[in-house]
Short mmCIF file of C-alpha atoms and ligand atoms in Angstrom, two decimals:
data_model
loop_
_atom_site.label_atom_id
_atom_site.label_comp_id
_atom_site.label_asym_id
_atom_site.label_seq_id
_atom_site.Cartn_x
_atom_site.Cartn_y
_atom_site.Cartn_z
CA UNK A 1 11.07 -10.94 15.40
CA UNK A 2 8.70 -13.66 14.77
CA UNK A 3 5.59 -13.86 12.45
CA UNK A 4 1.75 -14.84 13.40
CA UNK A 5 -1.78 -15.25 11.94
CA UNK A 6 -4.60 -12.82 12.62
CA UNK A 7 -6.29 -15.99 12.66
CA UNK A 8 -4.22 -17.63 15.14
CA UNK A 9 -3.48 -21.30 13.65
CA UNK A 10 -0.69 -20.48 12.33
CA UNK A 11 2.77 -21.17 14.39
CA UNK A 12 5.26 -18.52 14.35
CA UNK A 13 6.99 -18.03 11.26
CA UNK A 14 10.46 -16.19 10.24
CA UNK A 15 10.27 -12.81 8.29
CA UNK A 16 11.83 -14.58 5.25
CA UNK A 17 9.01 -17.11 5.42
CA UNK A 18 6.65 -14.29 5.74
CA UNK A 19 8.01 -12.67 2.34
CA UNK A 20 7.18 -15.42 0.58
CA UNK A 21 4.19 -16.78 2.39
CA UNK A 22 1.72 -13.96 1.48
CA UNK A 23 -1.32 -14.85 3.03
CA UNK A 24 -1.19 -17.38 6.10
CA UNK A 25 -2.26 -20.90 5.28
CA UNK A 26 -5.37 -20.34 8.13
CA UNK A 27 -6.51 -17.68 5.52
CA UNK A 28 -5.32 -14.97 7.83
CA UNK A 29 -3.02 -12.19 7.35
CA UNK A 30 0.31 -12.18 8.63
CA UNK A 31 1.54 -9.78 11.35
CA UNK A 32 4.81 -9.33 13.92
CA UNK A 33 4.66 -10.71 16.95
CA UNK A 34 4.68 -7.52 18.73
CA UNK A 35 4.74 -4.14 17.71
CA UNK A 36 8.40 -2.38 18.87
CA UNK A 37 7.98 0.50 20.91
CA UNK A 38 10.40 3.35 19.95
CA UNK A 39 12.61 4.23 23.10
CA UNK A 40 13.14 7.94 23.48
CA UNK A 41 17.09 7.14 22.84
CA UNK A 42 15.89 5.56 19.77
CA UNK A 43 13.55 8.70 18.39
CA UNK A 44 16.56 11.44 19.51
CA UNK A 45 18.93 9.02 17.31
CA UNK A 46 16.93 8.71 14.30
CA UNK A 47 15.96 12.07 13.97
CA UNK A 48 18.68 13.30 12.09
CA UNK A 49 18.66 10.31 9.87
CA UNK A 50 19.00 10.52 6.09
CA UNK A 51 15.99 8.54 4.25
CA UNK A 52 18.06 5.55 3.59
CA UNK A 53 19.64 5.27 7.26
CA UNK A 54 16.36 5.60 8.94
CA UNK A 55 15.16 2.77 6.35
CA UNK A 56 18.23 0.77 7.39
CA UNK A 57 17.00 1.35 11.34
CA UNK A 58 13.24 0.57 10.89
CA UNK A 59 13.64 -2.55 8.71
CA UNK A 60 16.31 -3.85 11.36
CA UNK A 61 13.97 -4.09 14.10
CA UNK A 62 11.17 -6.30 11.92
CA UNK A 63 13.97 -8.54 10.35
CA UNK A 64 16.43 -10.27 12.09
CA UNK A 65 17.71 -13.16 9.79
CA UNK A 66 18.98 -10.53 7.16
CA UNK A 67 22.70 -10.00 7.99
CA UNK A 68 23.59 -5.67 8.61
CA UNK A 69 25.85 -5.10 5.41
CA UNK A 70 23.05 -7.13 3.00
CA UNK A 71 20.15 -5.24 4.55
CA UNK A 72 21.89 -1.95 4.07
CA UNK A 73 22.85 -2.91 0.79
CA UNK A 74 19.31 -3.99 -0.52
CA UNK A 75 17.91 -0.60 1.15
CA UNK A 76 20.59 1.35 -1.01
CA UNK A 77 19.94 -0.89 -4.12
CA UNK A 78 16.10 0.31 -3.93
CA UNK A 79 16.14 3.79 -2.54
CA UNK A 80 18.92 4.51 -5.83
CA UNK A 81 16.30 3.76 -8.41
CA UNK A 82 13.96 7.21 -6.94
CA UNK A 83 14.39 10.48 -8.85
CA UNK A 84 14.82 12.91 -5.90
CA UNK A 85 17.75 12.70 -3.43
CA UNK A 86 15.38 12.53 -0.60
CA UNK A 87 13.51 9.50 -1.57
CA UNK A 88 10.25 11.02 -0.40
CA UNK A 89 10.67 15.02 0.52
CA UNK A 90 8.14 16.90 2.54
CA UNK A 91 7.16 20.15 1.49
CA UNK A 92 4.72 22.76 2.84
CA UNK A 93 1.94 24.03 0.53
CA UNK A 94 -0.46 26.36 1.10
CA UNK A 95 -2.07 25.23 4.61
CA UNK A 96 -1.01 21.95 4.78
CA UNK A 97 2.42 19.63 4.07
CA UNK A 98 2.62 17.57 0.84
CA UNK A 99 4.77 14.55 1.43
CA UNK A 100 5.70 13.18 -2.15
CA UNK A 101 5.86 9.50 -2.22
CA UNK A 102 5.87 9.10 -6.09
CA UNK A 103 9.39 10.05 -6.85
CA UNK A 104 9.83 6.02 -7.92
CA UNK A 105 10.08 4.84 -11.50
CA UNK A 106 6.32 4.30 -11.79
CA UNK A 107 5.62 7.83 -10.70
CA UNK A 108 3.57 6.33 -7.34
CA UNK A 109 3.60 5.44 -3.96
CA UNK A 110 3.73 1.83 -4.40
CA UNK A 111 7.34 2.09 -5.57
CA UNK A 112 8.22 2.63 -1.90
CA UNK A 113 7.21 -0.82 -0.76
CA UNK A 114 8.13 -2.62 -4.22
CA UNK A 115 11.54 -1.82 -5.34
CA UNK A 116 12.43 -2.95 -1.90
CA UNK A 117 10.38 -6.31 -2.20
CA UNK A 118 11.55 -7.16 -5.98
CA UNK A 119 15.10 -6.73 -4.77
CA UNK A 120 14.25 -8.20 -1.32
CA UNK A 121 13.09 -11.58 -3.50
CA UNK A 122 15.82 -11.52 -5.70
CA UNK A 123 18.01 -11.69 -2.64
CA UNK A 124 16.35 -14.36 -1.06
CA UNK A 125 15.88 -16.71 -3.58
CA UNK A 126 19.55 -16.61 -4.82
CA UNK A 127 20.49 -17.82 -1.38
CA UNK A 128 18.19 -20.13 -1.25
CA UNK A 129 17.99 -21.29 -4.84
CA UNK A 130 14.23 -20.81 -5.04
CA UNK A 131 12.00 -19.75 -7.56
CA UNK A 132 8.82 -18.38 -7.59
CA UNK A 133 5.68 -16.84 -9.91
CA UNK A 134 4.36 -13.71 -8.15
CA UNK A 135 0.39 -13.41 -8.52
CA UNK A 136 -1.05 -10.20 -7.77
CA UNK A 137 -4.48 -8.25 -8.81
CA UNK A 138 -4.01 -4.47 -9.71
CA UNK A 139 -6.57 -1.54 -9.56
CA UNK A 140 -3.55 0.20 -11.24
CA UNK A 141 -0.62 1.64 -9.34
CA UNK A 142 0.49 -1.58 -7.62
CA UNK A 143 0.88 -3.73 -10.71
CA UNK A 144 3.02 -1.02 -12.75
CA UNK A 145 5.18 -0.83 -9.59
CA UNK A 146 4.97 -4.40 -9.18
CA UNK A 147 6.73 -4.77 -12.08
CA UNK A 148 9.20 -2.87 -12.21
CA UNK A 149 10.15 -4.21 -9.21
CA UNK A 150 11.04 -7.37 -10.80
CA UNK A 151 11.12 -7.22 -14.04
CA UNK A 152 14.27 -8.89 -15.80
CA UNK A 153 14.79 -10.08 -12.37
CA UNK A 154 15.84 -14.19 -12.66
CA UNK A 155 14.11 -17.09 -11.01
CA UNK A 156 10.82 -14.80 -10.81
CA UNK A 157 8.16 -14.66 -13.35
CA UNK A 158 5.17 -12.24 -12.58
CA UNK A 159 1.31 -12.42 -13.33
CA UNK A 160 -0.82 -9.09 -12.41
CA UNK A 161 -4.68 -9.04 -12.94
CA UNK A 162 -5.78 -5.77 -14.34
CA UNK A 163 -9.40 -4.47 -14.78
CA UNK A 164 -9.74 -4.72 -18.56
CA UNK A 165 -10.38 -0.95 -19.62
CA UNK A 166 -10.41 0.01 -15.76
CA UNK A 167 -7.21 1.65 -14.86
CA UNK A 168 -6.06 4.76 -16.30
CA UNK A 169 -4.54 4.78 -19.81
CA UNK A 170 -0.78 5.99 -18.32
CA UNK A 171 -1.06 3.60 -15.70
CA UNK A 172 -1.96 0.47 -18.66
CA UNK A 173 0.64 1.70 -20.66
CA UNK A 174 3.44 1.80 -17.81
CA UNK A 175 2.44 -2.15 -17.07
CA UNK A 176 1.74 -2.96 -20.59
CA UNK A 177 4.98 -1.70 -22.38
CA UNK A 178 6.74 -3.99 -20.32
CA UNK A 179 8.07 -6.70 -22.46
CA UNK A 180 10.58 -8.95 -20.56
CA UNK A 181 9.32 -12.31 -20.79
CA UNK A 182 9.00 -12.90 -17.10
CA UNK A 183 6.24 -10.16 -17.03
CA UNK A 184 2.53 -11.25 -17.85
CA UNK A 185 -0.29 -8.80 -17.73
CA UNK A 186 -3.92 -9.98 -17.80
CA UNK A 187 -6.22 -7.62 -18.54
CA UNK A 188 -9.67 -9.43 -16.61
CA UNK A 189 -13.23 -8.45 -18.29
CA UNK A 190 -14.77 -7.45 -14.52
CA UNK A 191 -13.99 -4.87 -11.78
CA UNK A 192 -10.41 -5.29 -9.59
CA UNK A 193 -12.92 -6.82 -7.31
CA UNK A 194 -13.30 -9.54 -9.49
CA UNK A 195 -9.73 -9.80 -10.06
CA UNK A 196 -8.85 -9.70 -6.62
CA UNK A 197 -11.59 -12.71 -5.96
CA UNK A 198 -9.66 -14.69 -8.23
CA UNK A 199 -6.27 -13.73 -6.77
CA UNK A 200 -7.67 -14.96 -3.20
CA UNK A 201 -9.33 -18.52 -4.13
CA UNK A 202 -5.73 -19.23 -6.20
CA UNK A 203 -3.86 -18.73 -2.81
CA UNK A 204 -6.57 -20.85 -1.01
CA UNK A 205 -6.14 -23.76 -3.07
CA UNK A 206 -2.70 -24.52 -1.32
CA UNK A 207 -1.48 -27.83 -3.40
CA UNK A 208 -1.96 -25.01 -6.49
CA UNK A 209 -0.09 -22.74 -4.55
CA UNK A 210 2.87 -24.97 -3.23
CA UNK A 211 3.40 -26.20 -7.01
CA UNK A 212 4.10 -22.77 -8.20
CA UNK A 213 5.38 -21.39 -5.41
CA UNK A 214 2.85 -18.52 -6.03
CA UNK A 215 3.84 -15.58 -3.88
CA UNK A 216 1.92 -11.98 -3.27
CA UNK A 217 3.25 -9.02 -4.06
CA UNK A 218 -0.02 -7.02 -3.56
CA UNK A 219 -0.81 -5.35 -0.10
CA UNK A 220 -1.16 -8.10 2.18
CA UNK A 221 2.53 -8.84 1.48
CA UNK A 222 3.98 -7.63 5.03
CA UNK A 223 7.22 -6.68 3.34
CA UNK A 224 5.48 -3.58 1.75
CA UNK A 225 3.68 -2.46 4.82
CA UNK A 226 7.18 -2.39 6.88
CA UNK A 227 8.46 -0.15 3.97
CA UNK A 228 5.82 2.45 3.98
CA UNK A 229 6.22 2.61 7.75
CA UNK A 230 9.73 4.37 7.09
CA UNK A 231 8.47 7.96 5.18
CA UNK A 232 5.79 8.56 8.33
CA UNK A 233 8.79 8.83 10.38
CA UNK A 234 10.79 10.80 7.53
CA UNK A 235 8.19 13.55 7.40
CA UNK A 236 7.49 13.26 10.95
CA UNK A 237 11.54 14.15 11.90
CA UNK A 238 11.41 17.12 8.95
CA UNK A 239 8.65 19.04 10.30
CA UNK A 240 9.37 18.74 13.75
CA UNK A 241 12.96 19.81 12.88
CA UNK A 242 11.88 22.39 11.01
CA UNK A 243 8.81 23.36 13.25
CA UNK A 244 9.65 22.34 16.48
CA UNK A 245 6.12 20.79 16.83
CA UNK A 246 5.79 17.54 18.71
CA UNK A 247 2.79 16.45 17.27
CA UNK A 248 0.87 15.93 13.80
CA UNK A 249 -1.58 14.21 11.78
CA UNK A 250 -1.29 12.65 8.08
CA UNK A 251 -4.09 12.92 5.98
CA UNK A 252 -3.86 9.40 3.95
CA UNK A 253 -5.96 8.50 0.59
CA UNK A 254 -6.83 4.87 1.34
CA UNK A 255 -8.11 1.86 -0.59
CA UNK A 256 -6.72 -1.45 0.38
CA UNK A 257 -5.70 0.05 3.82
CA UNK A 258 -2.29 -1.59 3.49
CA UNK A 259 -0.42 2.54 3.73
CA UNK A 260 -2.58 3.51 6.44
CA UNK A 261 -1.94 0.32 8.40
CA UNK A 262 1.95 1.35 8.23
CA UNK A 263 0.60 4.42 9.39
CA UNK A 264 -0.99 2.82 12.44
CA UNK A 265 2.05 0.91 12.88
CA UNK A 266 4.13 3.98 13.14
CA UNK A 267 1.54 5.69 15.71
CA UNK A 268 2.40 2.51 17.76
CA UNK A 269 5.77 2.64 17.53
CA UNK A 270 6.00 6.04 18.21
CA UNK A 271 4.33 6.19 21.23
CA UNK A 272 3.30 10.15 20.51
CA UNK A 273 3.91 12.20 18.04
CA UNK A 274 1.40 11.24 15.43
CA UNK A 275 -1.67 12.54 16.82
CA UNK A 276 -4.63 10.93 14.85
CA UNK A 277 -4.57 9.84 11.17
CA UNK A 278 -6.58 10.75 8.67
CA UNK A 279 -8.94 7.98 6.72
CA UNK A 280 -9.53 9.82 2.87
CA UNK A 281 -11.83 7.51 0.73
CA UNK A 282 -13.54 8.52 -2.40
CA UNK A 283 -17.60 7.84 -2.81
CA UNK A 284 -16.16 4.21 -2.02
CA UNK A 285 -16.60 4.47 1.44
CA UNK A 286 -16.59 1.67 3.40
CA UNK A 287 -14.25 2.83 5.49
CA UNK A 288 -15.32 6.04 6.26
CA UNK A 289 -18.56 4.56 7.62
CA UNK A 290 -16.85 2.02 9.53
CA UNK A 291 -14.60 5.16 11.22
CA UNK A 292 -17.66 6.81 11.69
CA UNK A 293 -20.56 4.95 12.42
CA UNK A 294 -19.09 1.50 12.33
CA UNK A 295 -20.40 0.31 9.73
CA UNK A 296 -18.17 -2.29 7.66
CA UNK A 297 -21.10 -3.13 5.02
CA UNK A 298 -19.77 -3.79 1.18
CA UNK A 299 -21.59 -2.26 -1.29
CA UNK A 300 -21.34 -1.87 -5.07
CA UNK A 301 -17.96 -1.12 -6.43
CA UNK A 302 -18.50 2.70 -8.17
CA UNK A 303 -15.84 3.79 -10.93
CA UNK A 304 -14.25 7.30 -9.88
CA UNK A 305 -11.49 9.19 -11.09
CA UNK A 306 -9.06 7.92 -7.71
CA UNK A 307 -9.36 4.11 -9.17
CA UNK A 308 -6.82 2.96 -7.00
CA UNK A 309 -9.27 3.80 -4.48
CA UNK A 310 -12.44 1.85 -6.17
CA UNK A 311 -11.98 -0.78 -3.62
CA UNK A 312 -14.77 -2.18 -1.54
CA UNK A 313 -13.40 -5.15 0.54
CA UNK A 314 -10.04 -3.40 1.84
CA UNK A 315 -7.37 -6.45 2.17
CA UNK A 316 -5.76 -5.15 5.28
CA UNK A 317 -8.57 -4.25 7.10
CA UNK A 318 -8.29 -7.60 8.72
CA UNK A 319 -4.61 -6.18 10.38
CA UNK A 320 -6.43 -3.28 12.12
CA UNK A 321 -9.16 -5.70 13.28
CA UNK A 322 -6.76 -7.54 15.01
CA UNK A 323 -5.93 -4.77 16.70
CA UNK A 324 -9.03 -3.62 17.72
CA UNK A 325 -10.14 -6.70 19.04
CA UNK A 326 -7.61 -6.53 21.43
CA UNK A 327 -4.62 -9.06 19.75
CA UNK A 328 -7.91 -11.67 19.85
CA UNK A 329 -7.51 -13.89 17.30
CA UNK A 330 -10.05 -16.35 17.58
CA UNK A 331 -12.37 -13.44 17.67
CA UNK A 332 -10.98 -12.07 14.59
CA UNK A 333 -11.05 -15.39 12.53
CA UNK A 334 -15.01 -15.76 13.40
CA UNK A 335 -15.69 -12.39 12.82
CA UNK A 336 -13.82 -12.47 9.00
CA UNK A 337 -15.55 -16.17 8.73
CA UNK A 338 -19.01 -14.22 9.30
CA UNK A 339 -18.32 -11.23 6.79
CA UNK A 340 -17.51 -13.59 3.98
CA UNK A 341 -21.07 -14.85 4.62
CA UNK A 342 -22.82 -11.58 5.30
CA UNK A 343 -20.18 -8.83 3.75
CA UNK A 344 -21.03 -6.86 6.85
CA UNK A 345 -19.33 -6.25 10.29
CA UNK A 346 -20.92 -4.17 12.88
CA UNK A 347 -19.46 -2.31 15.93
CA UNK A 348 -20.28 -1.30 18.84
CA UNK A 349 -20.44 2.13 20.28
CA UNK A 350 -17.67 1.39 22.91
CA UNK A 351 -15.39 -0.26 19.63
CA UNK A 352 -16.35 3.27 17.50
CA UNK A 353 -14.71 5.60 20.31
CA UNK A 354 -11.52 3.30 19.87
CA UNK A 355 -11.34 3.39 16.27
CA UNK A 356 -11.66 7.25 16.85
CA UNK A 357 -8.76 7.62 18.80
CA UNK A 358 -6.56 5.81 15.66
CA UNK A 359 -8.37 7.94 13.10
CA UNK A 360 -10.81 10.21 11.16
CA UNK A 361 -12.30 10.03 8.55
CA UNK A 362 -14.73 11.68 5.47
CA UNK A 363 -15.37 10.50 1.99
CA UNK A 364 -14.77 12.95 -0.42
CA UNK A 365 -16.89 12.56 -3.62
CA UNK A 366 -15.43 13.52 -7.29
CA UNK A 367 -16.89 16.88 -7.79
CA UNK A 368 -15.12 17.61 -4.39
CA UNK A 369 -12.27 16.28 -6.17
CA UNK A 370 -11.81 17.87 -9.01
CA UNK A 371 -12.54 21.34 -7.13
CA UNK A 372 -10.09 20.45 -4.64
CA UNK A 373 -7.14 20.13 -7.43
CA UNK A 374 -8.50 23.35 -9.12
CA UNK A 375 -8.48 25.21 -5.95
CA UNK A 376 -5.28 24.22 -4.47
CA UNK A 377 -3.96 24.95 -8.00
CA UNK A 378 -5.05 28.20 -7.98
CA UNK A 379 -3.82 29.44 -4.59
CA UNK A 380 -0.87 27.25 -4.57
CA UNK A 381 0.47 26.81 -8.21
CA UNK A 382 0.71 22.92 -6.92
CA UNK A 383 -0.66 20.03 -9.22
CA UNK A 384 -2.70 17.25 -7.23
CA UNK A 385 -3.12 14.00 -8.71
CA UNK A 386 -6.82 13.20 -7.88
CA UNK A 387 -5.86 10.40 -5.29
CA UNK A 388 -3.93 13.24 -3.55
CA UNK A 389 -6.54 15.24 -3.75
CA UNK A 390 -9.09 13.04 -2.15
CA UNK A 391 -6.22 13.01 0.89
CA UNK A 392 -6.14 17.05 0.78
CA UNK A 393 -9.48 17.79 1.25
CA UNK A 394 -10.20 15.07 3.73
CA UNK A 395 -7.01 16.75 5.24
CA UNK A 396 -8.25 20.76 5.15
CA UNK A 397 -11.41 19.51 6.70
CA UNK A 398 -9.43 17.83 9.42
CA UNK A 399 -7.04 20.66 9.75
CA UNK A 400 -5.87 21.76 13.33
CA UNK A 401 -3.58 23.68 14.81
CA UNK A 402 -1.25 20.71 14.01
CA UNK A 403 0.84 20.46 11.14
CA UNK A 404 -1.22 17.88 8.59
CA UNK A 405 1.04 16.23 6.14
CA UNK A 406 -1.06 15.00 3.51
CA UNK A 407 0.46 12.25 1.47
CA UNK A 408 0.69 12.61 -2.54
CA UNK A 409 0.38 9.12 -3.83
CA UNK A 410 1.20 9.55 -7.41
CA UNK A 411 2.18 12.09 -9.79
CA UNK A 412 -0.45 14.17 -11.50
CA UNK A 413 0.77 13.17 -14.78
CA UNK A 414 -0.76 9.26 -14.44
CA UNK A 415 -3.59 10.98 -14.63
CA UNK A 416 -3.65 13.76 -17.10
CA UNK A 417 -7.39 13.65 -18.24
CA UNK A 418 -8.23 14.22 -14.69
CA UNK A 419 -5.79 16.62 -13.82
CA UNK A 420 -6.63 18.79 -17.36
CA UNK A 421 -10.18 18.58 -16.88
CA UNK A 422 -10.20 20.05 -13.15
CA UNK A 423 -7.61 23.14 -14.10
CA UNK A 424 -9.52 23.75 -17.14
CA UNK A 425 -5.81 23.05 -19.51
CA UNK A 426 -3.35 20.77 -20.58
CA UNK A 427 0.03 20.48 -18.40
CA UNK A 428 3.49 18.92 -19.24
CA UNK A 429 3.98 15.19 -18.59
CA UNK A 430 7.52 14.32 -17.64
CA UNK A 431 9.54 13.14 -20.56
CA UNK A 432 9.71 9.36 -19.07
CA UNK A 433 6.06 9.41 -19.80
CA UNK A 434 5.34 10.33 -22.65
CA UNK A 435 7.90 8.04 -24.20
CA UNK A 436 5.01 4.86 -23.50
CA UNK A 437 2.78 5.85 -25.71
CA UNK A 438 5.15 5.36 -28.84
CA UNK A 439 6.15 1.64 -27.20
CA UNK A 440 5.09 -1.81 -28.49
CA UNK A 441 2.53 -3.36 -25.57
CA UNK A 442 2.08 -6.89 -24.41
CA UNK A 443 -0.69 -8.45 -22.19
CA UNK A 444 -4.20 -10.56 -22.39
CA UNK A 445 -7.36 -10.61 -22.31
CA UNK A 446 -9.54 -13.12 -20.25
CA UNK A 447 -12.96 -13.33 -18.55
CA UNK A 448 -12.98 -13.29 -15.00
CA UNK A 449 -13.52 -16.69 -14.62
CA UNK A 450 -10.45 -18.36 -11.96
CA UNK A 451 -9.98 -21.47 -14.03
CA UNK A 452 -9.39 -19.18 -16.94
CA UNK A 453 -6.95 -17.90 -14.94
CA UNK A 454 -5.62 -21.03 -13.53
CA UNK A 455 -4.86 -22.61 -17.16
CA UNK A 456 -2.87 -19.43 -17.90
CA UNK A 457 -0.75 -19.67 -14.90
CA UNK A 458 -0.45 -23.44 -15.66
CA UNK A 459 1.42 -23.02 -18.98
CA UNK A 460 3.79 -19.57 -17.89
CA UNK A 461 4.73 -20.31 -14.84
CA UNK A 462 8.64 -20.90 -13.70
CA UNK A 463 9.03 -24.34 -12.15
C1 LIG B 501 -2.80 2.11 -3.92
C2 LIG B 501 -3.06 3.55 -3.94
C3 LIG B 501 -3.77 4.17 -2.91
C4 LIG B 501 -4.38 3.39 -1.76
O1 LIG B 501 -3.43 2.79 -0.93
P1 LIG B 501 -3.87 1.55 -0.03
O2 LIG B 501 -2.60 1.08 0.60
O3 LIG B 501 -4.47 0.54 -0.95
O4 LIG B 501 -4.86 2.05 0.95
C5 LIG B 501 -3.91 5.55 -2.97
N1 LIG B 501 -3.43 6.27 -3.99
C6 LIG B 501 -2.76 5.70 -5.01
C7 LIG B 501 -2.27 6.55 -6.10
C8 LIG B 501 -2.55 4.33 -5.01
O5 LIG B 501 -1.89 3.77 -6.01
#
């Protein structure tokens, strides 16, 4: 499988090229050649698969330069760090199907996609006796996860942009307590907008970028979106083994649109089976009003209590545009060129029914929120986190005959005040938790300002 641009000036590239490439050097985002189309052999095969052998199966048909026993190897190396035996286990409550993805060490979904990549890099760049300085903005999960996907890992030294004050406490501590000197947290005085801003212009300046060797680790990363195409099949197999039901929808909180673009990817693949996904946002809704009246217009950032979902300009939305546009990637580059101008896209009625077909979608504001964990507490004894919950109630609203597996991005104990505050007490916070607060921290403080930035890189980086 070969690599392109969703920009289109970009020759074909290898996977291991993509890896480290990030973003493509046409400012474009990087994508397979084709999407693989799941043969009916294939689906019968994999349906008994445990969560590492299906893994093993998806990964092989995206990466070909990896040899069997070091693929299988690195999937087993990352899937043995997760606290449950399942990896990510499926479970019916109440109406709908929780499908935990934050049985990682950072207690969120983004440990799916990044224990894989740290180990992934760690791989590669012993082979090829390579180093590299990972650069990455955070609204909070992925930067925790981030790092513990490579910390203490050699020829690799890490930088993650934080919102300064921004991200939940848990979530500051779990990046912050992190004291291996290849790890360097910068807590940025401005939204993860900001931070992301600077993230992007440091990857466009490519002689910058070829002298570090800077690599992404955030969404856009292709390596992450091929791993969180693996648990859509994983639940998918469970409840139709368990249900005998041939078709469903996932309800999926989204911010940067990188684990509902796996999503997509898997409805491809599949063929049938998932029916429609669902598009959760919070009162950030770009998305939703792109889904439903297509309208891609940025507006103000607004703090909520799903922070990893305070996200505006969603970096993979460029993927599914692609896509829509019908593989067109000259028509893609001009559009992208136009909304960095005008921050707005517009679509037309005939584009709207399309997008329909892929998804639907409702924003779901934080009053909602917060009575959506205290309800489904109540009838269910089950603790949402409040990105979850966003997914939940954009799920019960969407809620068919079908089975709807609704995907629980982290654990309700990164956010505690949240969690406390909607069921009205205090809960227990696994042990591995609480244990942060007592721990030394580490990280720095600088305006949002990329040269700022640029001079801090300058002096930590591995060369
Ligand atoms: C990152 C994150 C999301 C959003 O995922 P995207 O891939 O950015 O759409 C949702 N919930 C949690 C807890 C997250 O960390």
């Amino acid at each position: 499988m070969k690599y392109i641009s969703t920009r289109g000036e970009m020759p074909p590239i290898s996977f291991i090229e993509t890896v480290f490439e990030g973003l493509a050097p046409d400012g474009g985002l990087i994508i397979p050649e084709r999407i693989p189309l799941l043969s009916k052999e294939e689906k019968e095969r994999w349906k008994n698969l445990s969560y590492l052998e299906l893994a093993y199966e998806v990964f092989r048909l995206f990466v070909s330069e990896i040899p069997e026993e070091d693929l299988k190897d690195l999937v087993k190396k990352s899937y043995s760090t997760f606290h449950h035996p399942e990896v990510t286990p499926v479970l019916k409550v109440g109406k709908v199907y929780i499908l935990e993805l934050f049985h990682g060490p950072t207690f969120a979904f983004k440990d799916v996609a990044l224990q894989f990549l740290g180990n992934l890099f760690e791989y590669l760049l012993k082979k090829e006796d390579r180093k590299i300085n990972i650069l990455g903005a955070t609204s909070g999960d992925t930067g925790a996860a981030a790092i513990y996907g490579v910390k203490g890992k050699s020829n690799i030294a890490i930088f993650i942009l934080h919102p300064h004050k921004r991200v939940s406490p848990v979530q500051a501590l779990m990046m912050t307590t992190v004291l291996d000197p290849n790890v360097h947290n910068l807590a940025i005085l401005g939204s993860f907008d900001d931070c992301q801003a600077i993230v992007k212009e440091l990857f466009m300046d490519l002689p910058f970028k070829k002298k570090y060797n800077l690599t992404a680790i955030n969404s856009i990363n292709f390596a992450r979106i091929l791993a969180q195409i693996v648990y859509y099949f994983y639940a998918y197999f469970r409840i139709s083994e368990s249900t005998g039901v041939e078709e469903v929808r996932f309800s999926v909180p989204t911010g940067n649109f990188g684990d509902i673009f796996a999503g997509f990817l898997a409805k491809r693949m599949f063929g049938e089976g998932i029916e429609r996904l669902i598009l959760a946002t919070n009162e950030n809704d770009i998305l939703s009003r792109f889904v439903n009246y297509g309208d891609y217009s940025v507006r103000e950032v607004i703090p909520t209590i799903s922070p990893a979902m305070d996200i505006q300009i969603a970096s993979n939305f460029e993927r599914y545009l692609y896509y829509l546009y019908g593989e067109d990637a000259q028509r893609t580059s001009f559009a992208m060129q136009k909304f960095a101008h005008t921050k707005k896209l517009i679509f037309s009625e005939e584009e709207i029914k399309r997008v329909q077909r892929d998804f639907l979608s409702r924003s779901v504001n934080q009053e909602e929120t917060l009575q959506t964990i205290k309800d489904f507490y109540a009838e269910t004894g089950y603790l949402l986190d409040p990105h979850t919950a966003v997914g939940v109630k954009a799920g019960l609203t969407f809620k068919d005959e079908r089975p709807m597996i609704c995907l629980a991005t982290a654990h309700p104990a990164k956010f505690p005040e949240v969690v406390s505050k909607a069921i009205g007490k205090g809960f227990s916070l696994p042990e591995e938790i609480e244990r942060l607060k007592a721990q030394p921290q580490k990280f720095e403080v600088l305006e949002k300002d990329r040269e700022t930035v640029r001079g801090y890189l300058e002096r930590f980086a591995i060369t």
